[in-house]
Amino acid sequence: MDKVDLTQINQGETAVVVDIRAGYGLSRRLESMGIKPGVMITKVSSQLMRGPITVQVGNSRIAIGFGMAKKIIVNI
């Protein structure tokens, strides 16, 4: 399995979160949205030019910024 950040997976691809490379505040914020190590996450859509990325975690769809997505490390 390859470890990459969330911005590098293709639209429609599902991966497992393995690490959040962020400080305490952002890690807690992502965790409150259900994004934490061990969770399956699907990239639903992304915008051009470093725009927001929409992901599905469980039954929820969440839009997160490109910078946030770069800090979410997944196994594909």
PDB file of N, CA and C in Angstrom:
ATOM      1  N   MET A   1       0.839  -1.192   0.000  1.00  0.00           N
ATOM      2  CA  MET A   1       0.000   0.000   0.000  1.00  0.00           C
ATOM      3  C   MET A   1       0.876   1.243   0.000  1.00  0.00           C
ATOM      4  N   ASP A   2       0.379   2.253  -0.690  1.00  0.00           N
ATOM      5  CA  ASP A   2       1.107   3.512  -0.759  1.00  0.00           C
ATOM      6  C   ASP A   2       0.498   4.528   0.188  1.00  0.00           C
ATOM      7  N   LYS A   3       1.356   5.275   0.870  1.00  0.00           N
ATOM      8  CA  LYS A   3       0.898   6.372   1.721  1.00  0.00           C
ATOM      9  C   LYS A   3       1.042   7.664   0.938  1.00  0.00           C
ATOM     10  N   VAL A   4      -0.073   8.371   0.770  1.00  0.00           N
ATOM     11  CA  VAL A   4      -0.086   9.649   0.065  1.00  0.00           C
ATOM     12  C   VAL A   4      -1.005  10.593   0.823  1.00  0.00           C
ATOM     13  N   ASP A   5      -0.938  11.881   0.489  1.00  0.00           N
ATOM     14  CA  ASP A   5      -1.895  12.786   1.116  1.00  0.00           C
ATOM     15  C   ASP A   5      -3.207  12.742   0.329  1.00  0.00           C
ATOM     16  N   LEU A   6      -4.258  13.208   0.946  1.00  0.00           N
ATOM     17  CA  LEU A   6      -5.606  13.104   0.388  1.00  0.00           C
ATOM     18  C   LEU A   6      -5.749  13.794  -0.963  1.00  0.00           C
ATOM     19  N   THR A   7      -4.953  14.821  -1.222  1.00  0.00           N
ATOM     20  CA  THR A   7      -5.063  15.524  -2.507  1.00  0.00           C
ATOM     21  C   THR A   7      -4.602  14.659  -3.672  1.00  0.00           C
ATOM     22  N   GLN A   8      -3.829  13.616  -3.401  1.00  0.00           N
ATOM     23  CA  GLN A   8      -3.234  12.810  -4.459  1.00  0.00           C
ATOM     24  C   GLN A   8      -4.084  11.621  -4.907  1.00  0.00           C
ATOM     25  N   ILE A   9      -5.176  11.325  -4.207  1.00  0.00           N
ATOM     26  CA  ILE A   9      -6.004  10.209  -4.661  1.00  0.00           C
ATOM     27  C   ILE A   9      -7.021  10.713  -5.676  1.00  0.00           C
ATOM     28  N   ASN A  10      -7.505   9.808  -6.493  1.00  0.00           N
ATOM     29  CA  ASN A  10      -8.444  10.164  -7.553  1.00  0.00           C
ATOM     30  C   ASN A  10      -9.863  10.319  -7.034  1.00  0.00           C
ATOM     31  N   GLN A  11     -10.637  11.105  -7.751  1.00  0.00           N
ATOM     32  CA  GLN A  11     -12.046  11.275  -7.430  1.00  0.00           C
ATOM     33  C   GLN A  11     -12.719   9.904  -7.471  1.00  0.00           C
ATOM     34  N   GLY A  12     -13.528   9.607  -6.455  1.00  0.00           N
ATOM     35  CA  GLY A  12     -14.225   8.330  -6.376  1.00  0.00           C
ATOM     36  C   GLY A  12     -13.435   7.238  -5.678  1.00  0.00           C
ATOM     37  N   GLU A  13     -12.169   7.504  -5.382  1.00  0.00           N
ATOM     38  CA  GLU A  13     -11.316   6.502  -4.739  1.00  0.00           C
ATOM     39  C   GLU A  13     -11.509   6.535  -3.226  1.00  0.00           C
ATOM     40  N   THR A  14     -11.476   5.359  -2.617  1.00  0.00           N
ATOM     41  CA  THR A  14     -11.610   5.229  -1.168  1.00  0.00           C
ATOM     42  C   THR A  14     -10.271   4.809  -0.585  1.00  0.00           C
ATOM     43  N   ALA A  15      -9.938   5.373   0.563  1.00  0.00           N
ATOM     44  CA  ALA A  15      -8.669   5.075   1.226  1.00  0.00           C
ATOM     45  C   ALA A  15      -8.887   5.080   2.736  1.00  0.00           C
ATOM     46  N   VAL A  16      -7.888   4.607   3.460  1.00  0.00           N
ATOM     47  CA  VAL A  16      -7.939   4.583   4.921  1.00  0.00           C
ATOM     48  C   VAL A  16      -7.009   5.662   5.454  1.00  0.00           C
ATOM     49  N   VAL A  17      -7.513   6.492   6.347  1.00  0.00           N
ATOM     50  CA  VAL A  17      -6.694   7.526   6.981  1.00  0.00           C
ATOM     51  C   VAL A  17      -5.688   6.836   7.901  1.00  0.00           C
ATOM     52  N   VAL A  18      -4.403   7.174   7.748  1.00  0.00           N
ATOM     53  CA  VAL A  18      -3.367   6.584   8.600  1.00  0.00           C
ATOM     54  C   VAL A  18      -2.691   7.609   9.505  1.00  0.00           C
ATOM     55  N   ASP A  19      -2.767   8.884   9.146  1.00  0.00           N
ATOM     56  CA  ASP A  19      -2.099   9.908   9.952  1.00  0.00           C
ATOM     57  C   ASP A  19      -2.679  11.273   9.627  1.00  0.00           C
ATOM     58  N   ILE A  20      -2.668  12.146  10.615  1.00  0.00           N
ATOM     59  CA  ILE A  20      -3.023  13.553  10.430  1.00  0.00           C
ATOM     60  C   ILE A  20      -1.774  14.335  10.811  1.00  0.00           C
ATOM     61  N   ARG A  21      -1.144  14.973   9.839  1.00  0.00           N
ATOM     62  CA  ARG A  21       0.096  15.718  10.098  1.00  0.00           C
ATOM     63  C   ARG A  21      -0.233  17.182  10.328  1.00  0.00           C
ATOM     64  N   ALA A  22      -0.827  17.435  11.477  1.00  0.00           N
ATOM     65  CA  ALA A  22      -1.267  18.789  11.811  1.00  0.00           C
ATOM     66  C   ALA A  22      -1.109  18.995  13.308  1.00  0.00           C
ATOM     67  N   GLY A  23      -1.253  20.234  13.716  1.00  0.00           N
ATOM     68  CA  GLY A  23      -1.192  20.558  15.128  1.00  0.00           C
ATOM     69  C   GLY A  23      -2.438  20.093  15.867  1.00  0.00           C
ATOM     70  N   TYR A  24      -2.422  20.320  17.163  1.00  0.00           N
ATOM     71  CA  TYR A  24      -3.506  19.862  18.029  1.00  0.00           C
ATOM     72  C   TYR A  24      -4.868  20.396  17.593  1.00  0.00           C
ATOM     73  N   GLY A  25      -4.949  21.693  17.313  1.00  0.00           N
ATOM     74  CA  GLY A  25      -6.231  22.317  16.966  1.00  0.00           C
ATOM     75  C   GLY A  25      -6.850  21.740  15.707  1.00  0.00           C
ATOM     76  N   LEU A  26      -6.072  21.639  14.638  1.00  0.00           N
ATOM     77  CA  LEU A  26      -6.592  21.101  13.387  1.00  0.00           C
ATOM     78  C   LEU A  26      -6.906  19.615  13.523  1.00  0.00           C
ATOM     79  N   SER A  27      -6.073  18.888  14.241  1.00  0.00           N
ATOM     80  CA  SER A  27      -6.340  17.463  14.457  1.00  0.00           C
ATOM     81  C   SER A  27      -7.673  17.267  15.162  1.00  0.00           C
ATOM     82  N   ARG A  28      -7.940  18.066  16.179  1.00  0.00           N
ATOM     83  CA  ARG A  28      -9.212  17.984  16.917  1.00  0.00           C
ATOM     84  C   ARG A  28     -10.383  18.371  16.019  1.00  0.00           C
ATOM     85  N   ARG A  29     -10.192  19.386  15.192  1.00  0.00           N
ATOM     86  CA  ARG A  29     -11.263  19.824  14.286  1.00  0.00           C
ATOM     87  C   ARG A  29     -11.617  18.717  13.293  1.00  0.00           C
ATOM     88  N   LEU A  30     -10.596  18.100  12.696  1.00  0.00           N
ATOM     89  CA  LEU A  30     -10.838  17.010  11.754  1.00  0.00           C
ATOM     90  C   LEU A  30     -11.488  15.820  12.460  1.00  0.00           C
ATOM     91  N   GLU A  31     -11.029  15.523  13.664  1.00  0.00           N
ATOM     92  CA  GLU A  31     -11.609  14.417  14.428  1.00  0.00           C
ATOM     93  C   GLU A  31     -13.082  14.667  14.723  1.00  0.00           C
ATOM     94  N   SER A  32     -13.440  15.919  15.002  1.00  0.00           N
ATOM     95  CA  SER A  32     -14.848  16.239  15.273  1.00  0.00           C
ATOM     96  C   SER A  32     -15.721  16.042  14.035  1.00  0.00           C
ATOM     97  N   MET A  33     -15.094  16.054  12.842  1.00  0.00           N
ATOM     98  CA  MET A  33     -15.814  15.800  11.593  1.00  0.00           C
ATOM     99  C   MET A  33     -15.785  14.317  11.227  1.00  0.00           C
ATOM    100  N   GLY A  34     -15.137  13.506  12.060  1.00  0.00           N
ATOM    101  CA  GLY A  34     -15.068  12.072  11.799  1.00  0.00           C
ATOM    102  C   GLY A  34     -13.842  11.635  11.033  1.00  0.00           C
ATOM    103  N   ILE A  35     -12.918  12.568  10.767  1.00  0.00           N
ATOM    104  CA  ILE A  35     -11.700  12.242  10.014  1.00  0.00           C
ATOM    105  C   ILE A  35     -10.576  11.996  11.012  1.00  0.00           C
ATOM    106  N   LYS A  36     -10.222  10.715  11.172  1.00  0.00           N
ATOM    107  CA  LYS A  36      -9.171  10.326  12.111  1.00  0.00           C
ATOM    108  C   LYS A  36      -8.555   9.016  11.636  1.00  0.00           C
ATOM    109  N   PRO A  37      -7.373   8.662  12.128  1.00  0.00           N
ATOM    110  CA  PRO A  37      -6.729   7.422  11.693  1.00  0.00           C
ATOM    111  C   PRO A  37      -7.641   6.210  11.862  1.00  0.00           C
ATOM    112  N   GLY A  38      -7.608   5.335  10.846  1.00  0.00           N
ATOM    113  CA  GLY A  38      -8.413   4.123  10.857  1.00  0.00           C
ATOM    114  C   GLY A  38      -9.737   4.235  10.126  1.00  0.00           C
ATOM    115  N   VAL A  39     -10.128   5.455   9.769  1.00  0.00           N
ATOM    116  CA  VAL A  39     -11.425   5.698   9.130  1.00  0.00           C
ATOM    117  C   VAL A  39     -11.293   5.611   7.605  1.00  0.00           C
ATOM    118  N   MET A  40     -12.310   5.015   6.967  1.00  0.00           N
ATOM    119  CA  MET A  40     -12.379   4.979   5.500  1.00  0.00           C
ATOM    120  C   MET A  40     -12.893   6.328   5.016  1.00  0.00           C
ATOM    121  N   ILE A  41     -12.254   6.871   3.986  1.00  0.00           N
ATOM    122  CA  ILE A  41     -12.631   8.176   3.449  1.00  0.00           C
ATOM    123  C   ILE A  41     -12.663   8.074   1.922  1.00  0.00           C
ATOM    124  N   THR A  42     -13.682   8.658   1.314  1.00  0.00           N
ATOM    125  CA  THR A  42     -13.824   8.635  -0.140  1.00  0.00           C
ATOM    126  C   THR A  42     -13.759  10.056  -0.665  1.00  0.00           C
ATOM    127  N   LYS A  43     -12.922  10.284  -1.665  1.00  0.00           N
ATOM    128  CA  LYS A  43     -12.829  11.597  -2.297  1.00  0.00           C
ATOM    129  C   LYS A  43     -13.965  11.709  -3.307  1.00  0.00           C
ATOM    130  N   VAL A  44     -14.911  12.591  -3.038  1.00  0.00           N
ATOM    131  CA  VAL A  44     -16.096  12.743  -3.878  1.00  0.00           C
ATOM    132  C   VAL A  44     -15.812  13.681  -5.043  1.00  0.00           C
ATOM    133  N   SER A  45     -15.187  14.819  -4.751  1.00  0.00           N
ATOM    134  CA  SER A  45     -14.871  15.780  -5.809  1.00  0.00           C
ATOM    135  C   SER A  45     -13.756  16.700  -5.351  1.00  0.00           C
ATOM    136  N   SER A  46     -13.159  17.375  -6.325  1.00  0.00           N
ATOM    137  CA  SER A  46     -12.149  18.383  -6.013  1.00  0.00           C
ATOM    138  C   SER A  46     -12.216  19.465  -7.073  1.00  0.00           C
ATOM    139  N   GLN A  47     -11.798  20.651  -6.693  1.00  0.00           N
ATOM    140  CA  GLN A  47     -11.810  21.799  -7.593  1.00  0.00           C
ATOM    141  C   GLN A  47     -10.405  22.016  -8.149  1.00  0.00           C
ATOM    142  N   LEU A  48     -10.336  22.688  -9.259  1.00  0.00           N
ATOM    143  CA  LEU A  48      -9.045  23.017  -9.853  1.00  0.00           C
ATOM    144  C   LEU A  48      -8.327  24.080  -9.032  1.00  0.00           C
ATOM    145  N   MET A  49      -7.040  24.153  -9.233  1.00  0.00           N
ATOM    146  CA  MET A  49      -6.224  25.230  -8.656  1.00  0.00           C
ATOM    147  C   MET A  49      -6.313  25.308  -7.131  1.00  0.00           C
ATOM    148  N   ARG A  50      -6.122  24.183  -6.473  1.00  0.00           N
ATOM    149  CA  ARG A  50      -6.059  24.142  -5.009  1.00  0.00           C
ATOM    150  C   ARG A  50      -7.368  24.532  -4.328  1.00  0.00           C
ATOM    151  N   GLY A  51      -8.471  24.258  -4.974  1.00  0.00           N
ATOM    152  CA  GLY A  51      -9.786  24.539  -4.396  1.00  0.00           C
ATOM    153  C   GLY A  51     -10.167  23.491  -3.366  1.00  0.00           C
ATOM    154  N   PRO A  52     -11.351  23.648  -2.768  1.00  0.00           N
ATOM    155  CA  PRO A  52     -11.786  22.701  -1.737  1.00  0.00           C
ATOM    156  C   PRO A  52     -12.010  21.293  -2.289  1.00  0.00           C
ATOM    157  N   ILE A  53     -11.925  20.331  -1.396  1.00  0.00           N
ATOM    158  CA  ILE A  53     -12.115  18.918  -1.722  1.00  0.00           C
ATOM    159  C   ILE A  53     -13.306  18.419  -0.912  1.00  0.00           C
ATOM    160  N   THR A  54     -14.209  17.714  -1.572  1.00  0.00           N
ATOM    161  CA  THR A  54     -15.357  17.125  -0.885  1.00  0.00           C
ATOM    162  C   THR A  54     -15.064  15.652  -0.653  1.00  0.00           C
ATOM    163  N   VAL A  55     -15.251  15.220   0.593  1.00  0.00           N
ATOM    164  CA  VAL A  55     -15.013  13.823   0.951  1.00  0.00           C
ATOM    165  C   VAL A  55     -16.249  13.250   1.625  1.00  0.00           C
ATOM    166  N   GLN A  56     -16.345  11.939   1.592  1.00  0.00           N
ATOM    167  CA  GLN A  56     -17.411  11.259   2.316  1.00  0.00           C
ATOM    168  C   GLN A  56     -16.777  10.430   3.412  1.00  0.00           C
ATOM    169  N   VAL A  57     -17.291  10.638   4.632  1.00  0.00           N
ATOM    170  CA  VAL A  57     -16.848   9.888   5.802  1.00  0.00           C
ATOM    171  C   VAL A  57     -18.115   9.316   6.424  1.00  0.00           C
ATOM    172  N   GLY A  58     -18.273   8.016   6.368  1.00  0.00           N
ATOM    173  CA  GLY A  58     -19.521   7.409   6.836  1.00  0.00           C
ATOM    174  C   GLY A  58     -20.663   7.888   5.958  1.00  0.00           C
ATOM    175  N   ASN A  59     -21.694   8.447   6.578  1.00  0.00           N
ATOM    176  CA  ASN A  59     -22.847   8.964   5.835  1.00  0.00           C
ATOM    177  C   ASN A  59     -22.768  10.462   5.588  1.00  0.00           C
ATOM    178  N   SER A  60     -21.665  11.091   5.959  1.00  0.00           N
ATOM    179  CA  SER A  60     -21.536  12.547   5.848  1.00  0.00           C
ATOM    180  C   SER A  60     -20.615  12.944   4.701  1.00  0.00           C
ATOM    181  N   ARG A  61     -20.999  14.004   4.003  1.00  0.00           N
ATOM    182  CA  ARG A  61     -20.124  14.621   3.000  1.00  0.00           C
ATOM    183  C   ARG A  61     -19.607  15.922   3.589  1.00  0.00           C
ATOM    184  N   ILE A  62     -18.303  16.120   3.472  1.00  0.00           N
ATOM    185  CA  ILE A  62     -17.647  17.259   4.102  1.00  0.00           C
ATOM    186  C   ILE A  62     -16.739  17.930   3.080  1.00  0.00           C
ATOM    187  N   ALA A  63     -16.790  19.258   3.017  1.00  0.00           N
ATOM    188  CA  ALA A  63     -15.865  20.017   2.171  1.00  0.00           C
ATOM    189  C   ALA A  63     -14.726  20.512   3.056  1.00  0.00           C
ATOM    190  N   ILE A  64     -13.500  20.241   2.633  1.00  0.00           N
ATOM    191  CA  ILE A  64     -12.336  20.707   3.384  1.00  0.00           C
ATOM    192  C   ILE A  64     -11.395  21.435   2.435  1.00  0.00           C
ATOM    193  N   GLY A  65     -10.635  22.342   2.982  1.00  0.00           N
ATOM    194  CA  GLY A  65      -9.692  23.110   2.180  1.00  0.00           C
ATOM    195  C   GLY A  65      -8.531  22.256   1.691  1.00  0.00           C
ATOM    196  N   PHE A  66      -7.892  22.717   0.628  1.00  0.00           N
ATOM    197  CA  PHE A  66      -6.763  22.005   0.028  1.00  0.00           C
ATOM    198  C   PHE A  66      -5.632  21.823   1.047  1.00  0.00           C
ATOM    199  N   GLY A  67      -5.340  22.870   1.809  1.00  0.00           N
ATOM    200  CA  GLY A  67      -4.268  22.793   2.808  1.00  0.00           C
ATOM    201  C   GLY A  67      -4.549  21.753   3.872  1.00  0.00           C
ATOM    202  N   MET A  68      -5.806  21.662   4.300  1.00  0.00           N
ATOM    203  CA  MET A  68      -6.204  20.638   5.270  1.00  0.00           C
ATOM    204  C   MET A  68      -6.019  19.250   4.671  1.00  0.00           C
ATOM    205  N   ALA A  69      -6.463  19.092   3.425  1.00  0.00           N
ATOM    206  CA  ALA A  69      -6.391  17.790   2.756  1.00  0.00           C
ATOM    207  C   ALA A  69      -4.942  17.324   2.604  1.00  0.00           C
ATOM    208  N   LYS A  70      -4.006  18.254   2.416  1.00  0.00           N
ATOM    209  CA  LYS A  70      -2.588  17.901   2.293  1.00  0.00           C
ATOM    210  C   LYS A  70      -2.053  17.282   3.586  1.00  0.00           C
ATOM    211  N   LYS A  71      -2.693  17.567   4.713  1.00  0.00           N
ATOM    212  CA  LYS A  71      -2.226  17.076   6.006  1.00  0.00           C
ATOM    213  C   LYS A  71      -2.834  15.735   6.397  1.00  0.00           C
ATOM    214  N   ILE A  72      -3.776  15.247   5.583  1.00  0.00           N
ATOM    215  CA  ILE A  72      -4.423  13.964   5.855  1.00  0.00           C
ATOM    216  C   ILE A  72      -3.709  12.897   5.024  1.00  0.00           C
ATOM    217  N   ILE A  73      -3.035  11.976   5.698  1.00  0.00           N
ATOM    218  CA  ILE A  73      -2.265  10.928   5.026  1.00  0.00           C
ATOM    219  C   ILE A  73      -3.117   9.657   4.992  1.00  0.00           C
ATOM    220  N   VAL A  74      -3.199   9.060   3.796  1.00  0.00           N
ATOM    221  CA  VAL A  74      -4.046   7.881   3.607  1.00  0.00           C
ATOM    222  C   VAL A  74      -3.259   6.743   2.958  1.00  0.00           C
ATOM    223  N   ASN A  75      -3.746   5.525   3.148  1.00  0.00           N
ATOM    224  CA  ASN A  75      -3.242   4.337   2.451  1.00  0.00           C
ATOM    225  C   ASN A  75      -4.189   4.025   1.315  1.00  0.00           C
ATOM    226  N   ILE A  76      -3.652   3.855   0.114  1.00  0.00           N
ATOM    227  CA  ILE A  76      -4.510   3.478  -1.016  1.00  0.00           C
ATOM    228  C   ILE A  76      -4.192   2.059  -1.459  1.00  0.00           C
TER     229      ILE A  76
END
